[in-house]
């Protein structure tokens, strides 16, 4: 039944084709945009979550962690 | 830490002290949402466990009465348990079909929803270096959302539902959702982003923006209805279109409520917990745009082999397969963020939860495209396989992500060390083992169902013609599932205890550190100064251009969120229109099958009983053009049969058999009567709950006319006469049904007068009508008859045969 309906309305597969073309264009555009973004901006943005902004206990825990890492590093060097 | 801390070491060009603004973050709102997440999570898991148990309770009862348990247990105990089970089943508010929507809504909108909000409030403030724009709006958002959840928890067990999966809530609640989500939450969020002090928008914010605008769009367009009462409405779409809109919504709710916000959460909390930046920020951008762009197109994969046009479901399949790439890109990006930090994963419960969550994200996004392949879908659709898939996603990905975030946030927002690291680790293991038990057993159940339903013997007949046999074989898996779900719940309870104890150790007064950063404008004034110095000695003209550029530049940053939001809306809307327009063009062109007529007023009311009881949670009404399926249920369903179905009742799973041709295969009223009173009477070992109250409760007779009115408003061709006499017509038909019932079971003669008034009779009238239309002779002009015949014939030719 749908075959008849769709045939009478013209070539519907065109919708699928246009969809793919649009997708492809956007995908390539995003790809290019991402490639040409300056590295400095990218690094800066990637760093945003790791600002020291987690309140007193949060920062304390972070310091502790860093301390531990350092000690671990020392152990490593000693071996 | 009451001293001001200057943030944004690289972002802010040298700004002098007097250009800085001082601010603090609102963590109270995070505490509220996180607590709500935990509480509702436990409710959602508990209700889930109850509905899981309900599916094997009949088998347990059977075993207590005549089976193994009867021989082991002393009679007193088995009697007691049987009694308990019967008591439980006599409570209409607790049937499987009424609790299941409560379970799904609680898991999605209450548990995951509150998790999203906790994450958004914590991270947005910090990523924007700005307190939420309005604390009042934040509070209104919190209480508004909890109120919505409570009203869902009340209305769904009462049978007040639109019967669209994950959009069950009735129109007044829908309006509240739109206001709270878009007006209050969305407004507060956008204003915060606009007033931010960090010019760049971190990728998490992108994911949040996409979430807010897309969910609003989906919610509004899927819930367009004509009310026929304070808590009752009919969708403006019918049949194929309604199903299409529903799964456009359903699929994208998974995308934009359970995926994008949780990816925002991942991109923020994972780097925090691992204390290193995300592996590749560039990849995260590609991840974002690909998801936003591809997801929308994939919706039709929920409707393979249904009456949806072929090209639409093929397109859905293609885009679903394409989704695989960005999803795995995101997963790899997440896992590689842990490079060099894997030793921490061993000791830190937060990272453990995150790693498992991301792994489940990868697994579910691999499985999703797999399930969208038509031949796989032919096997998997309507079976428990889908249930296993969604739990891998909702418990594995969303659940683990949410709990990981909770363990990371708790010490920070309560400003006290996590009470017990050991207990958090124990939670992790319970949850992991629980979910594995759940998912594996339900995979087995789903595959078993799929294979048994389609098994054909040497004579070309169904190997398991009795539906019950296919249930018998998966009951053991249902016990295992309940065990897994139980473990997951116990884990969550341990988490709640740990959380509570951490809260108890909080300081007498929370410290609220203040931070300092320059507002966006100041930053640019700062830059301008240096720029001018740089341009010394250049012609005035060039200076002017340069200044103008900087002005534009500054505007650009301020406008960034707006422009960004517009991009997202465009990509979502364009993709949606590409799918929706062609499907709706068909509306006016679906050659209505001449013999398909609107439901009679009584059938319409019976249909509303079907909807209120949530029968669609166990029964589908859509026979696919698959050989074994036609053998079992009869001729496959045609789109023209559903043109008056506001809303459609195609369903998405078959715990019980398909009912699309029930009127053809089981016309007997007395069978239905006995079956509803106690299913095992007609169908030994049935897991369908008994519905004795259907024959006690009176039908809402006075509202029948309003229902017909609403249908007429939607274009269903009821005549003026039918409308004027709706109630009388219904009463007459009820008498007829009962007369036939009494003819078959004379003992019911005493009760006939009472029975005529009940909901059950209306429901039976509806069931007797199901699927009968196309078998009827058309008594109008001959041309119509010919059309129908042709249509059915040409449908047959075009029909793809699969399976068997």
GROMACS .gro file of C-alpha atoms in nm, chain B residues 494-772:
model
  279
  573UNK     CA    1   2.429   0.138   5.127
  574UNK     CA    2   2.506   0.450   4.930
  575UNK     CA    3   2.221   0.634   5.098
  576UNK     CA    4   2.352   0.537   5.441
  577UNK     CA    5   2.703   0.647   5.353
  578UNK     CA    6   2.569   0.973   5.215
  579UNK     CA    7   2.363   1.033   5.528
  580UNK     CA    8   2.660   0.970   5.758
  581UNK     CA    9   2.877   1.204   5.551
  582UNK     CA   10   2.607   1.469   5.584
  583UNK     CA   11   2.602   1.416   5.961
  584UNK     CA   12   2.972   1.501   5.975
  585UNK     CA   13   2.920   1.836   5.803
  586UNK     CA   14   3.054   2.151   5.972
  587UNK     CA   15   2.817   2.358   6.188
  588UNK     CA   16   2.815   2.617   5.915
  589UNK     CA   17   2.916   2.561   5.556
  590UNK     CA   18   3.213   2.761   5.446
  591UNK     CA   19   3.128   2.958   5.134
  592UNK     CA   20   3.452   3.056   4.964
  593UNK     CA   21   3.445   3.364   4.746
  594UNK     CA   22   3.620   3.377   4.415
  595UNK     CA   23   3.712   3.666   4.193
  596UNK     CA   24   3.718   3.712   3.820
  597UNK     CA   25   3.670   3.995   3.575
  598UNK     CA   26   3.341   4.023   3.391
  599UNK     CA   27   3.354   3.959   3.016
  600UNK     CA   28   3.337   4.328   2.930
  601UNK     CA   29   3.624   4.428   3.154
  602UNK     CA   30   3.841   4.162   3.001
  603UNK     CA   31   3.798   4.320   2.665
  604UNK     CA   32   3.856   4.668   2.782
  605UNK     CA   33   4.177   4.534   2.921
  606UNK     CA   34   4.268   4.386   2.590
  607UNK     CA   35   4.179   4.695   2.404
  608UNK     CA   36   4.432   4.893   2.600
  609UNK     CA   37   4.715   4.662   2.498
  610UNK     CA   38   4.588   4.653   2.144
  611UNK     CA   39   4.604   5.025   2.116
  612UNK     CA   40   4.959   5.027   2.238
  613UNK     CA   41   5.041   4.769   1.977
  614UNK     CA   42   4.899   4.990   1.708
  615UNK     CA   43   5.095   5.299   1.796
  616UNK     CA   44   5.205   5.491   1.495
  617UNK     CA   45   4.952   5.337   1.260
  618UNK     CA   46   4.709   5.547   1.067
  619UNK     CA   47   4.398   5.655   1.254
  620UNK     CA   48   4.186   5.467   1.004
  621UNK     CA   49   4.352   5.138   1.087
  622UNK     CA   50   4.309   5.211   1.456
  623UNK     CA   51   3.943   5.268   1.407
  624UNK     CA   52   3.904   4.940   1.218
  625UNK     CA   53   4.097   4.759   1.483
  626UNK     CA   54   3.881   4.906   1.757
  627UNK     CA   55   3.570   4.814   1.565
  628UNK     CA   56   3.696   4.461   1.528
  629UNK     CA   57   3.757   4.433   1.895
  630UNK     CA   58   3.412   4.557   1.966
  631UNK     CA   59   3.272   4.288   1.739
  632UNK     CA   60   3.497   4.037   1.900
  633UNK     CA   61   3.364   4.128   2.238
  634UNK     CA   62   3.005   4.104   2.116
  635UNK     CA   63   3.092   3.773   1.964
  636UNK     CA   64   3.186   3.622   2.296
  637UNK     CA   65   2.880   3.757   2.464
  638UNK     CA   66   2.657   3.626   2.191
  639UNK     CA   67   2.827   3.291   2.171
  640UNK     CA   68   2.563   3.101   2.373
  641UNK     CA   69   2.279   3.250   2.173
  642UNK     CA   70   2.436   3.171   1.839
  643UNK     CA   71   2.523   2.830   1.964
  644UNK     CA   72   2.170   2.760   2.080
  645UNK     CA   73   2.037   2.864   1.742
  646UNK     CA   74   2.272   2.620   1.568
  647UNK     CA   75   2.155   2.339   1.788
  648UNK     CA   76   1.790   2.421   1.732
  649UNK     CA   77   1.843   2.437   1.356
  650UNK     CA   78   2.015   2.101   1.337
  651UNK     CA   79   1.753   1.936   1.555
  652UNK     CA   80   1.459   2.094   1.375
  653UNK     CA   81   1.590   2.030   1.025
  654UNK     CA   82   1.654   1.666   1.101
  655UNK     CA   83   1.312   1.632   1.259
  656UNK     CA   84   1.135   1.796   0.968
  657UNK     CA   85   1.304   1.568   0.721
  658UNK     CA   86   1.148   1.277   0.897
  659UNK     CA   87   0.820   1.426   1.002
  660UNK     CA   88   0.702   1.606   0.691
  661UNK     CA   89   0.696   1.305   0.459
  662UNK     CA   90   0.528   1.095   0.725
  663UNK     CA   91   0.262   1.356   0.769
  664UNK     CA   92   0.214   1.414   0.400
  665UNK     CA   93   0.095   1.059   0.394
  666UNK     CA   94  -0.172   1.146   0.645
  667UNK     CA   95  -0.401   1.298   0.395
  668UNK     CA   96  -0.311   1.028   0.150
  669UNK     CA   97  -0.343   0.712   0.353
  670UNK     CA   98  -0.618   0.546   0.156
  671UNK     CA   99  -0.850   0.487   0.442
  672UNK     CA  100  -0.971   0.135   0.427
  673UNK     CA  101  -1.337   0.176   0.353
  674UNK     CA  102  -1.449  -0.080   0.607
  675UNK     CA  103  -1.253   0.083   0.890
  676UNK     CA  104  -1.499   0.283   1.099
  677UNK     CA  105  -1.462   0.483   1.419
  678UNK     CA  106  -1.507   0.293   1.744
  679UNK     CA  107  -1.859   0.291   1.882
  680UNK     CA  108  -1.903   0.509   2.192
  681UNK     CA  109  -1.886   0.202   2.418
  682UNK     CA  110  -1.574   0.070   2.244
  683UNK     CA  111  -1.417   0.412   2.275
  684UNK     CA  112  -1.483   0.408   2.649
  685UNK     CA  113  -1.353   0.052   2.667
  686UNK     CA  114  -1.042   0.162   2.486
  687UNK     CA  115  -0.991   0.424   2.754
  688UNK     CA  116  -1.012   0.149   3.016
  689UNK     CA  117  -0.746  -0.039   2.819
  690UNK     CA  118  -0.532   0.275   2.825
  691UNK     CA  119  -0.591   0.346   3.194
  692UNK     CA  120  -0.505  -0.010   3.294
  693UNK     CA  121  -0.191   0.021   3.083
  694UNK     CA  122  -0.250  -0.305   2.895
  695UNK     CA  123  -0.007  -0.174   2.630
  696UNK     CA  124   0.271  -0.244   2.878
  697UNK     CA  125   0.225  -0.615   2.815
  698UNK     CA  126   0.041  -0.634   2.484
  699UNK     CA  127   0.125  -0.503   2.139
  700UNK     CA  128  -0.132  -0.426   1.870
  701UNK     CA  129   0.084  -0.442   1.564
  702UNK     CA  130   0.130  -0.758   1.364
  703UNK     CA  131   0.441  -0.731   1.152
  704UNK     CA  132   0.461  -0.884   0.802
  705UNK     CA  133   0.671  -1.170   0.928
  706UNK     CA  134   0.570  -1.525   0.845
  707UNK     CA  135   0.567  -1.668   1.195
  708UNK     CA  136   0.390  -1.364   1.327
  709UNK     CA  137   0.105  -1.390   1.079
  710UNK     CA  138   0.075  -1.757   1.158
  711UNK     CA  139   0.038  -1.674   1.525
  712UNK     CA  140  -0.175  -1.363   1.518
  713UNK     CA  141  -0.335  -1.338   1.177
  714UNK     CA  142  -0.307  -1.100   0.886
  715UNK     CA  143  -0.047  -0.831   0.940
  716UNK     CA  144  -0.158  -0.480   1.039
  717UNK     CA  145  -0.225  -0.210   0.779
  718UNK     CA  146  -0.173   0.162   0.840
  719UNK     CA  147  -0.529   0.230   0.730
  720UNK     CA  148  -0.658   0.031   1.025
  721UNK     CA  149  -0.531   0.284   1.275
  722UNK     CA  150  -0.658   0.610   1.135
  723UNK     CA  151  -0.895   0.663   1.430
  724UNK     CA  152  -0.652   0.546   1.699
  725UNK     CA  153  -0.591   0.854   1.916
  726UNK     CA  154  -0.352   0.749   2.070
  727UNK     CA  155  -0.206   0.442   1.898
  728UNK     CA  156  -0.172   0.130   2.111
  729UNK     CA  157   0.099  -0.050   1.915
  730UNK     CA  158   0.299  -0.112   2.230
  731UNK     CA  159   0.667  -0.201   2.238
  732UNK     CA  160   0.681  -0.541   2.402
  733UNK     CA  161   0.496  -0.867   2.428
  734UNK     CA  162   0.482  -1.007   2.774
  735UNK     CA  163   0.147  -1.131   2.654
  736UNK     CA  164   0.035  -1.204   2.295
  737UNK     CA  165  -0.040  -0.940   2.034
  738UNK     CA  166  -0.402  -0.825   2.043
  739UNK     CA  167  -0.434  -0.653   1.705
  740UNK     CA  168  -0.673  -0.922   1.578
  741UNK     CA  169  -0.817  -1.025   1.912
  742UNK     CA  170  -1.171  -0.963   1.791
  743UNK     CA  171  -1.115  -1.210   1.510
  744UNK     CA  172  -0.936  -1.481   1.704
  745UNK     CA  173  -1.132  -1.463   2.030
  746UNK     CA  174  -1.479  -1.322   1.985
  747UNK     CA  175  -1.627  -1.491   2.292
  748UNK     CA  176  -1.728  -1.250   2.569
  749UNK     CA  177  -1.745  -1.519   2.830
  750UNK     CA  178  -1.387  -1.623   2.766
  751UNK     CA  179  -1.272  -1.266   2.831
  752UNK     CA  180  -1.495  -1.243   3.136
  753UNK     CA  181  -1.344  -1.551   3.294
  754UNK     CA  182  -0.995  -1.452   3.184
  755UNK     CA  183  -1.013  -1.107   3.343
  756UNK     CA  184  -1.149  -1.244   3.668
  757UNK     CA  185  -0.869  -1.495   3.696
  758UNK     CA  186  -0.639  -1.554   3.397
  759UNK     CA  187  -0.521  -1.903   3.498
  760UNK     CA  188  -0.885  -2.022   3.468
  761UNK     CA  189  -0.867  -1.997   3.091
  762UNK     CA  190  -0.491  -1.996   3.048
  763UNK     CA  191  -0.308  -2.212   3.303
  764UNK     CA  192   0.023  -2.061   3.424
  765UNK     CA  193  -0.063  -1.720   3.281
  766UNK     CA  194   0.136  -1.429   3.424
  767UNK     CA  195  -0.135  -1.179   3.344
  768UNK     CA  196  -0.268  -1.020   3.664
  769UNK     CA  197  -0.634  -1.075   3.753
  770UNK     CA  198  -0.866  -0.778   3.701
  771UNK     CA  199  -1.172  -0.852   3.916
  772UNK     CA  200  -1.244  -0.483   3.975
  773UNK     CA  201  -1.322  -0.436   3.609
  774UNK     CA  202  -1.656  -0.599   3.678
  775UNK     CA  203  -1.718  -0.404   3.995
  776UNK     CA  204  -1.630  -0.052   3.892
  777UNK     CA  205  -1.885   0.147   3.702
  778UNK     CA  206  -1.785   0.293   3.369
  779UNK     CA  207  -1.767   0.673   3.360
  780UNK     CA  208  -2.091   0.691   3.164
  781UNK     CA  209  -2.142   1.062   3.200
  782UNK     CA  210  -1.816   1.141   3.021
  783UNK     CA  211  -1.885   0.929   2.714
  784UNK     CA  212  -2.033   1.216   2.523
  785UNK     CA  213  -1.735   1.439   2.600
  786UNK     CA  214  -1.507   1.168   2.469
  787UNK     CA  215  -1.697   1.151   2.143
  788UNK     CA  216  -1.689   1.529   2.130
  789UNK     CA  217  -1.309   1.530   2.166
  790UNK     CA  218  -1.277   1.270   1.894
  791UNK     CA  219  -1.498   1.474   1.666
  792UNK     CA  220  -1.282   1.775   1.737
  793UNK     CA  221  -0.990   1.567   1.612
  794UNK     CA  222  -1.168   1.489   1.289
  795UNK     CA  223  -1.298   1.142   1.363
  796UNK     CA  224  -1.619   1.118   1.159
  797UNK     CA  225  -1.888   1.053   1.419
  798UNK     CA  226  -2.229   1.157   1.295
  799UNK     CA  227  -2.436   1.418   1.477
  800UNK     CA  228  -2.667   1.141   1.579
  801UNK     CA  229  -2.392   0.931   1.727
  802UNK     CA  230  -2.266   1.232   1.914
  803UNK     CA  231  -2.608   1.332   2.045
  804UNK     CA  232  -2.696   0.979   2.156
  805UNK     CA  233  -2.349   0.865   2.254
  806UNK     CA  234  -2.449   0.750   2.599
  807UNK     CA  235  -2.766   0.573   2.491
  808UNK     CA  236  -2.582   0.395   2.211
  809UNK     CA  237  -2.321   0.280   2.457
  810UNK     CA  238  -2.578   0.154   2.704
  811UNK     CA  239  -2.751  -0.041   2.431
  812UNK     CA  240  -2.432  -0.204   2.317
  813UNK     CA  241  -2.342  -0.294   2.675
  814UNK     CA  242  -2.677  -0.468   2.709
  815UNK     CA  243  -2.605  -0.666   2.392
  816UNK     CA  244  -2.265  -0.775   2.515
  817UNK     CA  245  -2.407  -0.887   2.848
  818UNK     CA  246  -2.696  -1.067   2.677
  819UNK     CA  247  -2.446  -1.275   2.479
  820UNK     CA  248  -2.245  -1.332   2.794
  821UNK     CA  249  -2.550  -1.459   2.978
  822UNK     CA  250  -2.644  -1.679   2.685
  823UNK     CA  251  -2.308  -1.855   2.720
  824UNK     CA  252  -2.306  -1.853   3.100
  825UNK     CA  253  -2.667  -1.856   3.229
  826UNK     CA  254  -2.549  -1.838   3.590
  827UNK     CA  255  -2.459  -1.474   3.524
  828UNK     CA  256  -2.823  -1.382   3.461
  829UNK     CA  257  -2.861  -1.266   3.822
  830UNK     CA  258  -2.581  -1.018   3.784
  831UNK     CA  259  -2.666  -0.899   3.435
  832UNK     CA  260  -2.805  -0.561   3.541
  833UNK     CA  261  -2.494  -0.476   3.740
  834UNK     CA  262  -2.255  -0.608   3.480
  835UNK     CA  263  -2.400  -0.386   3.210
  836UNK     CA  264  -2.272  -0.081   3.391
  837UNK     CA  265  -1.914  -0.195   3.443
  838UNK     CA  266  -1.584  -0.103   3.287
  839UNK     CA  267  -1.518  -0.465   3.206
  840UNK     CA  268  -1.804  -0.489   2.959
  841UNK     CA  269  -1.682  -0.181   2.772
  842UNK     CA  270  -1.334  -0.331   2.761
  843UNK     CA  271  -1.469  -0.658   2.624
  844UNK     CA  272  -1.663  -0.466   2.358
  845UNK     CA  273  -1.337  -0.298   2.256
  846UNK     CA  274  -1.146  -0.627   2.245
  847UNK     CA  275  -1.420  -0.783   2.034
  848UNK     CA  276  -1.383  -0.505   1.783
  849UNK     CA  277  -1.005  -0.525   1.753
  850UNK     CA  278  -0.884  -0.614   1.406
  851UNK     CA  279  -1.227  -0.707   1.277
   0.00000   0.00000   0.00000
